[in-house]
């Protein structure tokens, strides 16, 4: 079992920045690829970013490439979000899985989510 707890969400103006954190506990953190997903009201959950178990490889959705950065250290995974846009407004979830993937079904464990709201 892996327990994941996100933090760092909030309200920010367009063009601003936020840093999300996801604290992991339970089984060995380094055994899992870690992903961030988001879900806006009325929309399906979508892939945002993923980082490999070693941290050497990262992948991003086209919509956030160049603006968001995923990283991991010390049983935490982070999502640095810059140049935020109103369309980035969503509940952001972190997830842990055995392999790098872009589908929610690739992940076994999920946090409770943190709300990010970007005002125009």
PDB file of C-alpha atoms in Angstrom:
ATOM      1  CA  UNK A   1       0.000   0.000   0.000  1.00  0.00           C
ATOM      2  CA  UNK A   2       1.074   3.547  -0.746  1.00  0.00           C
ATOM      3  CA  UNK A   3      -0.613   6.566   0.782  1.00  0.00           C
ATOM      4  CA  UNK A   4      -0.460   9.825  -1.147  1.00  0.00           C
ATOM      5  CA  UNK A   5      -1.348  13.268   0.172  1.00  0.00           C
ATOM      6  CA  UNK A   6      -1.338  16.323  -2.082  1.00  0.00           C
ATOM      7  CA  UNK A   7      -0.937  19.920  -0.997  1.00  0.00           C
ATOM      8  CA  UNK A   8      -0.177  23.318  -2.467  1.00  0.00           C
ATOM      9  CA  UNK A   9      -3.317  24.053  -4.432  1.00  0.00           C
ATOM     10  CA  UNK A  10      -5.084  27.377  -4.268  1.00  0.00           C
ATOM     11  CA  UNK A  11      -6.317  30.418  -6.147  1.00  0.00           C
ATOM     12  CA  UNK A  12      -3.918  32.278  -8.417  1.00  0.00           C
ATOM     13  CA  UNK A  13      -4.208  34.872 -11.152  1.00  0.00           C
ATOM     14  CA  UNK A  14      -3.472  34.008 -14.756  1.00  0.00           C
ATOM     15  CA  UNK A  15       0.244  34.157 -15.391  1.00  0.00           C
ATOM     16  CA  UNK A  16       1.042  33.196 -11.825  1.00  0.00           C
ATOM     17  CA  UNK A  17       2.709  30.128 -10.361  1.00  0.00           C
ATOM     18  CA  UNK A  18       1.952  27.352  -7.907  1.00  0.00           C
ATOM     19  CA  UNK A  19       3.909  24.396  -6.620  1.00  0.00           C
ATOM     20  CA  UNK A  20       2.025  21.216  -5.819  1.00  0.00           C
ATOM     21  CA  UNK A  21       3.480  18.592  -3.503  1.00  0.00           C
ATOM     22  CA  UNK A  22       2.557  14.969  -3.022  1.00  0.00           C
ATOM     23  CA  UNK A  23       3.856  13.171   0.045  1.00  0.00           C
ATOM     24  CA  UNK A  24       4.136   9.405  -0.200  1.00  0.00           C
ATOM     25  CA  UNK A  25       4.223   6.916   2.645  1.00  0.00           C
ATOM     26  CA  UNK A  26       3.994   3.174   2.887  1.00  0.00           C
ATOM     27  CA  UNK A  27       5.853   0.940   0.486  1.00  0.00           C
ATOM     28  CA  UNK A  28       9.138   1.977  -1.106  1.00  0.00           C
ATOM     29  CA  UNK A  29       8.615   5.266  -2.900  1.00  0.00           C
ATOM     30  CA  UNK A  30      11.358   4.598  -5.400  1.00  0.00           C
ATOM     31  CA  UNK A  31       9.515   1.502  -6.652  1.00  0.00           C
ATOM     32  CA  UNK A  32       6.891   3.621  -8.370  1.00  0.00           C
ATOM     33  CA  UNK A  33       6.586   5.948 -11.288  1.00  0.00           C
ATOM     34  CA  UNK A  34       4.695   9.023 -10.166  1.00  0.00           C
ATOM     35  CA  UNK A  35       2.150  10.898 -12.208  1.00  0.00           C
ATOM     36  CA  UNK A  36       0.005  13.995 -11.979  1.00  0.00           C
ATOM     37  CA  UNK A  37      -3.480  14.093 -13.448  1.00  0.00           C
ATOM     38  CA  UNK A  38      -6.189  16.717 -13.368  1.00  0.00           C
ATOM     39  CA  UNK A  39      -9.943  16.836 -13.742  1.00  0.00           C
ATOM     40  CA  UNK A  40     -11.961  19.933 -14.498  1.00  0.00           C
ATOM     41  CA  UNK A  41     -15.714  20.109 -13.829  1.00  0.00           C
ATOM     42  CA  UNK A  42     -17.653  18.201 -16.452  1.00  0.00           C
ATOM     43  CA  UNK A  43     -14.511  16.786 -18.036  1.00  0.00           C
ATOM     44  CA  UNK A  44     -12.665  13.508 -17.862  1.00  0.00           C
ATOM     45  CA  UNK A  45      -9.505  13.095 -15.855  1.00  0.00           C
ATOM     46  CA  UNK A  46      -6.509  13.950 -18.032  1.00  0.00           C
ATOM     47  CA  UNK A  47      -2.807  13.219 -17.887  1.00  0.00           C
ATOM     48  CA  UNK A  48      -0.529  16.108 -16.926  1.00  0.00           C
ATOM     49  CA  UNK A  49       2.964  14.724 -16.260  1.00  0.00           C
ATOM     50  CA  UNK A  50       4.841  11.622 -15.157  1.00  0.00           C
ATOM     51  CA  UNK A  51       8.297  10.943 -13.765  1.00  0.00           C
ATOM     52  CA  UNK A  52      10.097   7.617 -13.816  1.00  0.00           C
ATOM     53  CA  UNK A  53      11.133   5.687 -10.728  1.00  0.00           C
ATOM     54  CA  UNK A  54      14.684   6.982 -10.953  1.00  0.00           C
ATOM     55  CA  UNK A  55      13.633  10.516 -11.824  1.00  0.00           C
ATOM     56  CA  UNK A  56      15.692  10.383 -15.005  1.00  0.00           C
ATOM     57  CA  UNK A  57      12.741  10.517 -17.382  1.00  0.00           C
ATOM     58  CA  UNK A  58       9.809  12.893 -17.474  1.00  0.00           C
ATOM     59  CA  UNK A  59       6.917  13.273 -19.875  1.00  0.00           C
ATOM     60  CA  UNK A  60       4.288  15.979 -20.198  1.00  0.00           C
ATOM     61  CA  UNK A  61       0.969  16.631 -21.827  1.00  0.00           C
ATOM     62  CA  UNK A  62       1.323  19.001 -24.760  1.00  0.00           C
ATOM     63  CA  UNK A  63      -0.949  21.486 -23.004  1.00  0.00           C
ATOM     64  CA  UNK A  64       1.526  21.983 -20.136  1.00  0.00           C
ATOM     65  CA  UNK A  65       4.877  21.353 -21.819  1.00  0.00           C
ATOM     66  CA  UNK A  66       7.263  24.205 -21.176  1.00  0.00           C
ATOM     67  CA  UNK A  67       5.160  25.563 -18.315  1.00  0.00           C
ATOM     68  CA  UNK A  68       5.029  22.692 -15.797  1.00  0.00           C
ATOM     69  CA  UNK A  69       7.909  20.734 -14.289  1.00  0.00           C
ATOM     70  CA  UNK A  70       7.624  17.443 -12.416  1.00  0.00           C
ATOM     71  CA  UNK A  71      10.314  16.334  -9.975  1.00  0.00           C
ATOM     72  CA  UNK A  72      10.756  13.913  -7.096  1.00  0.00           C
ATOM     73  CA  UNK A  73      12.905  13.674  -3.973  1.00  0.00           C
ATOM     74  CA  UNK A  74      12.704  12.209  -0.481  1.00  0.00           C
ATOM     75  CA  UNK A  75       9.330  10.476  -0.814  1.00  0.00           C
ATOM     76  CA  UNK A  76       7.761  13.560  -2.366  1.00  0.00           C
ATOM     77  CA  UNK A  77       6.777  14.392  -5.909  1.00  0.00           C
ATOM     78  CA  UNK A  78       6.341  17.981  -7.014  1.00  0.00           C
ATOM     79  CA  UNK A  79       4.607  19.795  -9.826  1.00  0.00           C
ATOM     80  CA  UNK A  80       5.932  23.289 -10.455  1.00  0.00           C
ATOM     81  CA  UNK A  81       3.350  25.200 -12.467  1.00  0.00           C
ATOM     82  CA  UNK A  82       4.246  28.484 -14.151  1.00  0.00           C
ATOM     83  CA  UNK A  83       2.429  30.795 -16.561  1.00  0.00           C
ATOM     84  CA  UNK A  84      -0.867  29.420 -15.346  1.00  0.00           C
ATOM     85  CA  UNK A  85      -3.948  29.834 -17.499  1.00  0.00           C
ATOM     86  CA  UNK A  86      -7.642  29.732 -16.587  1.00  0.00           C
ATOM     87  CA  UNK A  87      -7.906  26.442 -18.474  1.00  0.00           C
ATOM     88  CA  UNK A  88      -5.495  24.907 -15.953  1.00  0.00           C
ATOM     89  CA  UNK A  89      -8.262  25.136 -13.344  1.00  0.00           C
ATOM     90  CA  UNK A  90      -8.965  21.622 -12.058  1.00  0.00           C
ATOM     91  CA  UNK A  91      -8.548  19.210  -9.194  1.00  0.00           C
ATOM     92  CA  UNK A  92      -5.010  17.854  -9.409  1.00  0.00           C
ATOM     93  CA  UNK A  93      -4.239  14.306  -8.271  1.00  0.00           C
ATOM     94  CA  UNK A  94      -0.950  12.528  -7.856  1.00  0.00           C
ATOM     95  CA  UNK A  95      -0.739   8.816  -8.525  1.00  0.00           C
ATOM     96  CA  UNK A  96       1.747   5.966  -8.131  1.00  0.00           C
ATOM     97  CA  UNK A  97       2.160   3.064 -10.518  1.00  0.00           C
ATOM     98  CA  UNK A  98       4.640   0.374 -11.531  1.00  0.00           C
ATOM     99  CA  UNK A  99       5.413   1.841 -14.942  1.00  0.00           C
ATOM    100  CA  UNK A 100       5.370   5.169 -16.738  1.00  0.00           C
ATOM    101  CA  UNK A 101       1.944   5.708 -18.249  1.00  0.00           C
ATOM    102  CA  UNK A 102      -0.441   8.371 -19.488  1.00  0.00           C
ATOM    103  CA  UNK A 103      -3.654   6.570 -18.624  1.00  0.00           C
ATOM    104  CA  UNK A 104      -5.266   6.608 -15.164  1.00  0.00           C
ATOM    105  CA  UNK A 105      -5.528   2.824 -15.451  1.00  0.00           C
ATOM    106  CA  UNK A 106      -1.719   2.617 -15.366  1.00  0.00           C
ATOM    107  CA  UNK A 107      -1.725   3.739 -11.728  1.00  0.00           C
ATOM    108  CA  UNK A 108      -2.547   1.779  -8.590  1.00  0.00           C
ATOM    109  CA  UNK A 109      -2.618   4.437  -5.891  1.00  0.00           C
ATOM    110  CA  UNK A 110      -4.156   7.903  -5.815  1.00  0.00           C
ATOM    111  CA  UNK A 111      -4.200  10.887  -3.514  1.00  0.00           C
ATOM    112  CA  UNK A 112      -7.302  12.807  -2.528  1.00  0.00           C
ATOM    113  CA  UNK A 113      -6.673  15.725  -4.877  1.00  0.00           C
ATOM    114  CA  UNK A 114      -5.973  19.428  -4.473  1.00  0.00           C
ATOM    115  CA  UNK A 115      -7.921  22.230  -6.119  1.00  0.00           C
ATOM    116  CA  UNK A 116      -6.159  24.683  -8.410  1.00  0.00           C
ATOM    117  CA  UNK A 117      -8.135  27.691  -9.564  1.00  0.00           C
ATOM    118  CA  UNK A 118      -6.713  30.200 -12.030  1.00  0.00           C
ATOM    119  CA  UNK A 119      -8.604  33.455 -12.396  1.00  0.00           C
ATOM    120  CA  UNK A 120      -8.510  35.540 -15.559  1.00  0.00           C
TER     121      UNK A 120
END
